[in-house]
Short mmCIF file of C-alpha atoms and ligand atoms in Angstrom, two decimals:
data_model
loop_
_atom_site.label_atom_id
_atom_site.label_comp_id
_atom_site.label_asym_id
_atom_site.label_seq_id
_atom_site.Cartn_x
_atom_site.Cartn_y
_atom_site.Cartn_z
CA MET A 1095 -4.09 -19.96 -7.16
CA TYR A 1096 -2.13 -17.57 -5.03
CA THR A 1097 -2.06 -17.41 -1.15
CA VAL A 1098 -1.85 -14.06 0.50
CA ILE A 1099 -0.50 -14.41 4.13
CA GLY A 1100 -1.41 -11.47 6.28
CA HIS A 1101 -4.29 -9.96 8.29
CA PRO A 1102 -6.63 -8.11 5.87
CA ALA A 1103 -6.27 -4.94 7.91
CA SER A 1104 -2.50 -4.99 7.22
CA ARG A 1105 -0.55 -4.12 4.10
CA ALA A 1106 -1.81 -7.52 2.77
CA SER A 1107 -4.80 -5.47 1.57
CA ARG A 1108 -2.53 -3.97 -1.12
CA VAL A 1109 -1.88 -7.50 -2.43
CA THR A 1110 -5.54 -8.50 -2.46
CA TRP A 1111 -6.45 -5.20 -4.22
CA MET A 1112 -3.75 -6.03 -6.86
CA LEU A 1113 -5.07 -9.62 -7.33
CA GLU A 1114 -8.58 -8.28 -7.74
CA GLU A 1115 -7.34 -5.74 -10.34
CA LEU A 1116 -5.75 -8.67 -12.22
CA GLY A 1117 -8.75 -10.91 -11.84
CA ALA A 1118 -6.54 -13.62 -10.35
CA ASP A 1119 -7.66 -16.48 -8.02
CA TYR A 1120 -6.40 -16.26 -4.53
CA GLU A 1121 -7.07 -17.34 -0.94
CA ILE A 1122 -6.19 -15.36 2.24
CA ASN A 1123 -4.53 -16.69 5.25
CA PRO A 1124 -5.27 -13.95 7.83
CA ALA A 1125 -2.10 -14.52 9.97
CA SER A 1126 -1.35 -11.70 12.48
CA PRO A 1127 1.90 -9.83 12.24
CA GLY A 1128 4.45 -11.54 14.51
CA SER A 1129 2.64 -14.87 14.67
CA ASP A 1130 4.45 -18.08 14.11
CA GLU A 1131 2.60 -18.58 10.84
CA MET A 1132 3.69 -15.18 9.61
CA LYS A 1133 7.23 -15.83 10.67
CA LYS A 1134 7.19 -19.10 8.69
CA ALA A 1135 6.71 -17.00 5.54
CA ASN A 1136 8.72 -14.00 6.58
CA PRO A 1137 11.43 -14.28 9.29
CA THR A 1138 10.70 -10.71 10.36
CA GLY A 1139 7.04 -11.74 11.06
CA LYS A 1140 5.89 -8.76 9.00
CA ALA A 1141 2.82 -8.97 6.80
CA PRO A 1142 2.26 -9.58 3.96
CA ALA A 1143 3.76 -12.50 2.06
CA LEU A 1144 2.59 -14.08 -1.20
CA LEU A 1145 2.85 -17.81 -1.96
CA ASP A 1146 3.06 -18.60 -5.58
CA ALA A 1147 3.57 -22.23 -6.48
CA GLY A 1148 5.83 -22.88 -3.53
CA ALA A 1149 7.74 -19.64 -3.86
CA VAL A 1150 7.38 -16.96 -1.14
CA ILE A 1151 7.65 -13.31 -1.96
CA ILE A 1152 7.62 -10.67 0.78
CA ASP A 1153 7.18 -6.90 0.96
CA SER A 1154 3.85 -5.45 -0.34
CA ALA A 1155 5.40 -3.20 -2.96
CA ALA A 1156 7.65 -5.92 -4.37
CA ILE A 1157 4.71 -8.37 -4.45
CA CYS A 1158 2.43 -5.86 -6.32
CA GLN A 1159 5.20 -5.21 -8.83
CA TYR A 1160 5.98 -8.93 -9.25
CA LEU A 1161 2.28 -9.65 -9.91
CA ALA A 1162 2.00 -6.75 -12.39
CA ASP A 1163 5.09 -7.96 -14.21
CA LYS A 1164 3.94 -11.60 -14.21
CA HIS A 1165 0.50 -10.80 -15.60
CA GLY A 1166 1.76 -8.07 -17.87
CA ALA A 1167 -0.79 -5.59 -16.53
CA LEU A 1168 -0.84 -2.33 -14.42
CA THR A 1169 2.78 -1.74 -15.23
CA HIS A 1170 4.97 -0.09 -17.79
CA LYS A 1171 7.64 -2.32 -19.40
CA ALA A 1172 11.06 -2.53 -17.57
CA GLY A 1173 13.69 -0.45 -19.24
CA THR A 1174 11.28 2.33 -20.50
CA VAL A 1175 11.22 5.84 -19.42
CA GLU A 1176 7.61 5.40 -18.37
CA ARG A 1177 8.73 2.54 -16.05
CA GLY A 1178 11.38 4.77 -14.52
CA HIS A 1179 8.72 7.22 -13.74
CA GLN A 1180 6.48 4.54 -12.40
CA ASP A 1181 9.19 3.14 -10.11
CA SER A 1182 10.02 6.64 -8.92
CA PHE A 1183 6.38 7.06 -7.85
CA THR A 1184 6.43 3.64 -6.14
CA PHE A 1185 9.48 4.84 -4.01
CA PHE A 1186 7.78 8.07 -3.40
CA ALA A 1187 4.71 6.25 -2.07
CA MET A 1188 6.96 4.27 0.32
CA ASP A 1189 9.42 6.91 1.31
CA ASP A 1190 7.30 10.06 1.40
CA MET A 1191 3.80 9.03 1.85
CA GLU A 1192 3.96 5.85 3.93
CA TYR A 1193 6.85 6.79 6.08
CA PRO A 1194 5.06 9.37 8.26
CA LEU A 1195 2.06 7.04 8.53
CA TRP A 1196 4.19 4.15 9.68
CA THR A 1197 6.14 6.36 12.10
CA GLU A 1198 2.90 7.62 13.65
CA ALA A 1199 1.73 4.01 14.01
CA LYS A 1200 4.96 2.80 15.60
CA HIS A 1201 4.87 5.57 18.22
CA ARG A 1202 1.11 5.09 18.88
CA PHE A 1203 1.08 1.30 19.56
CA LEU A 1204 3.91 -0.69 18.16
CA LEU A 1205 7.13 0.38 19.91
CA PRO A 1206 7.72 -0.54 23.55
CA GLU A 1207 6.03 2.22 25.61
CA GLU A 1208 9.32 3.64 26.90
CA LEU A 1209 10.57 4.27 23.37
CA ARG A 1210 7.42 6.10 22.15
CA ALA A 1211 8.00 9.83 21.54
CA PRO A 1212 5.19 12.14 22.66
CA ASN A 1213 3.92 14.71 20.06
CA ILE A 1214 5.33 12.64 17.18
CA LYS A 1215 1.96 12.71 15.49
CA GLU A 1216 2.32 16.41 14.68
CA ALA A 1217 5.67 15.85 13.11
CA CYS A 1218 4.19 13.07 11.10
CA ARG A 1219 1.30 15.20 9.96
CA TYR A 1220 3.74 17.90 8.89
CA GLU A 1221 5.82 15.33 6.84
CA PHE A 1222 2.66 13.98 5.34
CA GLY A 1223 1.55 17.43 4.26
CA LYS A 1224 4.89 18.01 2.61
CA ALA A 1225 4.46 14.69 0.72
CA MET A 1226 1.04 15.84 -0.49
CA GLN A 1227 2.47 19.18 -1.71
CA ALA A 1228 5.10 17.30 -3.59
CA LEU A 1229 2.63 14.99 -5.13
CA GLU A 1230 0.67 18.00 -6.23
CA GLU A 1231 3.81 19.48 -7.86
CA ARG A 1232 4.79 16.15 -9.59
CA PHE A 1233 1.25 15.22 -10.77
CA GLY A 1234 1.02 15.72 -14.56
CA ASP A 1235 -2.19 15.69 -16.61
CA GLY A 1236 -3.38 12.42 -15.09
CA PRO A 1237 -5.72 10.62 -14.74
CA PHE A 1238 -3.01 8.54 -12.94
CA VAL A 1239 0.56 9.34 -11.78
CA THR A 1240 2.14 8.05 -14.98
CA GLY A 1241 -0.55 9.15 -17.31
CA ASP A 1242 -3.52 7.15 -18.75
CA GLN A 1243 -2.67 3.83 -17.18
CA PHE A 1244 -3.48 2.79 -13.70
CA THR A 1245 -0.18 1.24 -12.43
CA VAL A 1246 1.37 -0.16 -9.26
CA PRO A 1247 2.16 3.25 -7.45
CA ASP A 1248 -1.45 4.31 -8.01
CA LEU A 1249 -2.54 1.38 -5.88
CA LEU A 1250 0.15 1.97 -3.20
CA LEU A 1251 -0.65 5.77 -2.99
CA GLY A 1252 -4.31 4.91 -2.80
CA HIS A 1253 -3.79 2.51 0.00
CA CYS A 1254 -1.75 5.16 1.87
CA ALA A 1255 -4.65 7.67 1.34
CA VAL A 1256 -7.15 5.28 3.18
CA TRP A 1257 -4.58 4.80 5.96
CA ALA A 1258 -4.06 8.56 6.28
CA SER A 1259 -7.89 9.16 6.49
CA SER A 1260 -8.20 6.55 9.14
CA ILE A 1261 -5.84 8.47 11.46
CA GLY A 1262 -7.25 11.86 10.69
CA PHE A 1263 -4.54 13.19 8.33
CA GLU A 1264 -6.11 15.53 5.92
CA LEU A 1265 -5.98 14.68 2.16
CA PRO A 1266 -5.60 17.57 -0.15
CA GLY A 1267 -8.42 18.84 -2.46
CA GLY A 1268 -7.85 19.94 -5.97
CA LYS A 1269 -6.33 17.67 -8.56
CA VAL A 1270 -4.69 15.34 -6.00
CA GLY A 1271 -7.98 15.10 -4.12
CA ASP A 1272 -9.79 14.15 -7.35
CA TYR A 1273 -6.99 11.69 -8.08
CA PHE A 1274 -7.45 9.92 -4.75
CA GLU A 1275 -11.22 9.80 -5.22
CA ARG A 1276 -10.72 8.23 -8.70
CA VAL A 1277 -8.31 5.61 -7.33
CA LEU A 1278 -10.40 4.75 -4.27
CA ALA A 1279 -13.53 4.38 -6.45
CA ARG A 1280 -12.04 1.41 -8.26
CA PRO A 1281 -14.35 -1.66 -8.13
CA ALA A 1282 -11.38 -3.99 -7.48
CA LEU A 1283 -10.72 -2.21 -4.13
CA ALA A 1284 -14.27 -2.67 -3.03
CA ARG A 1285 -14.04 -6.29 -3.93
CA ALA A 1286 -10.80 -6.78 -2.02
CA GLN A 1287 -12.26 -5.15 1.03
CA GLU A 1288 -15.28 -7.40 0.81
CA ARG A 1289 -13.03 -10.50 0.61
CA GLY A 1290 -11.11 -9.31 3.62
CA LYS A 1291 -14.28 -8.82 5.72
CA GLU A 1292 -15.50 -12.30 4.73
CA VAL A 1293 -12.28 -13.89 5.84
CA LEU A 1294 -12.33 -12.20 9.10
CA GLU A 1295 -15.97 -13.09 9.77
CA ALA A 1296 -15.22 -16.69 9.04
CA ALA A 1297 -12.05 -16.77 11.26
N1 GSH B 342 7.73 -2.90 3.86
C1 GSH B 342 6.93 -3.97 4.35
C2 GSH B 342 6.45 -3.53 5.68
C3 GSH B 342 5.66 -4.69 6.35
C4 GSH B 342 5.07 -4.35 7.64
O1 GSH B 342 5.65 -3.55 8.45
N2 GSH B 342 3.92 -4.86 7.94
C5 GSH B 342 3.20 -4.57 9.20
C6 GSH B 342 1.72 -4.84 9.12
S1 GSH B 342 0.92 -3.82 7.92
C7 GSH B 342 3.75 -5.58 10.24
O2 GSH B 342 3.81 -6.68 9.99
N3 GSH B 342 4.17 -4.94 11.36
C8 GSH B 342 4.66 -5.73 12.49
C9 GSH B 342 6.02 -5.30 12.95
O3 GSH B 342 6.48 -4.12 12.46
O4 GSH B 342 6.55 -5.98 13.77
C10 GSH B 342 5.80 -4.28 3.33
O5 GSH B 342 5.34 -3.24 2.71
O6 GSH B 342 5.29 -5.33 3.23
#
């Protein structure tokens, strides 16, 4: 039984989605970012963290890859060319797609007011558009970024697509648009969202 620490509206939802994909048992501790409980698991107070038999793993992408490796699913084997491409897409998800989303959020409500830059949203939208163009160029025959198999970066890119839509950043059409529809239609995502809702209702 795993414990996911982090509010379901945070990047903890990546971990619950991954656990649902794997069919693993888990519970959710919906600790808020910055809370004492969150800081106990992660000194920065950032969500999420994963508890696995007394060990604590932090950072959503690292947690997802750890779980994929541990369960031998949703990942290519380390040391293969396919895994090289897979990890490259994982970094792309974080550096190119998530980065403008996170910057927008920081300047909308996270940074102290005096440090927030006005008009940053348009710069972020521009960067996000460039990332979508790059994804279009990099995307091969599909159906997923590394080919036939749904792997960790598909989940991370899908999570960022939901995030982007929620702040009004346009997702592309064409093959990348079809790709996001395919990823976001996964039953494991719907189950994870349902679990998150239940936990919040019970809190
Ligand atoms: N790279 C980290 C980022 C974690 C992160 O920034 N989480 C957000 C919630 S989604 C948070 O806790 N923010 C609070 C803060 O930045 O102080 C990950 O993917 O887990």
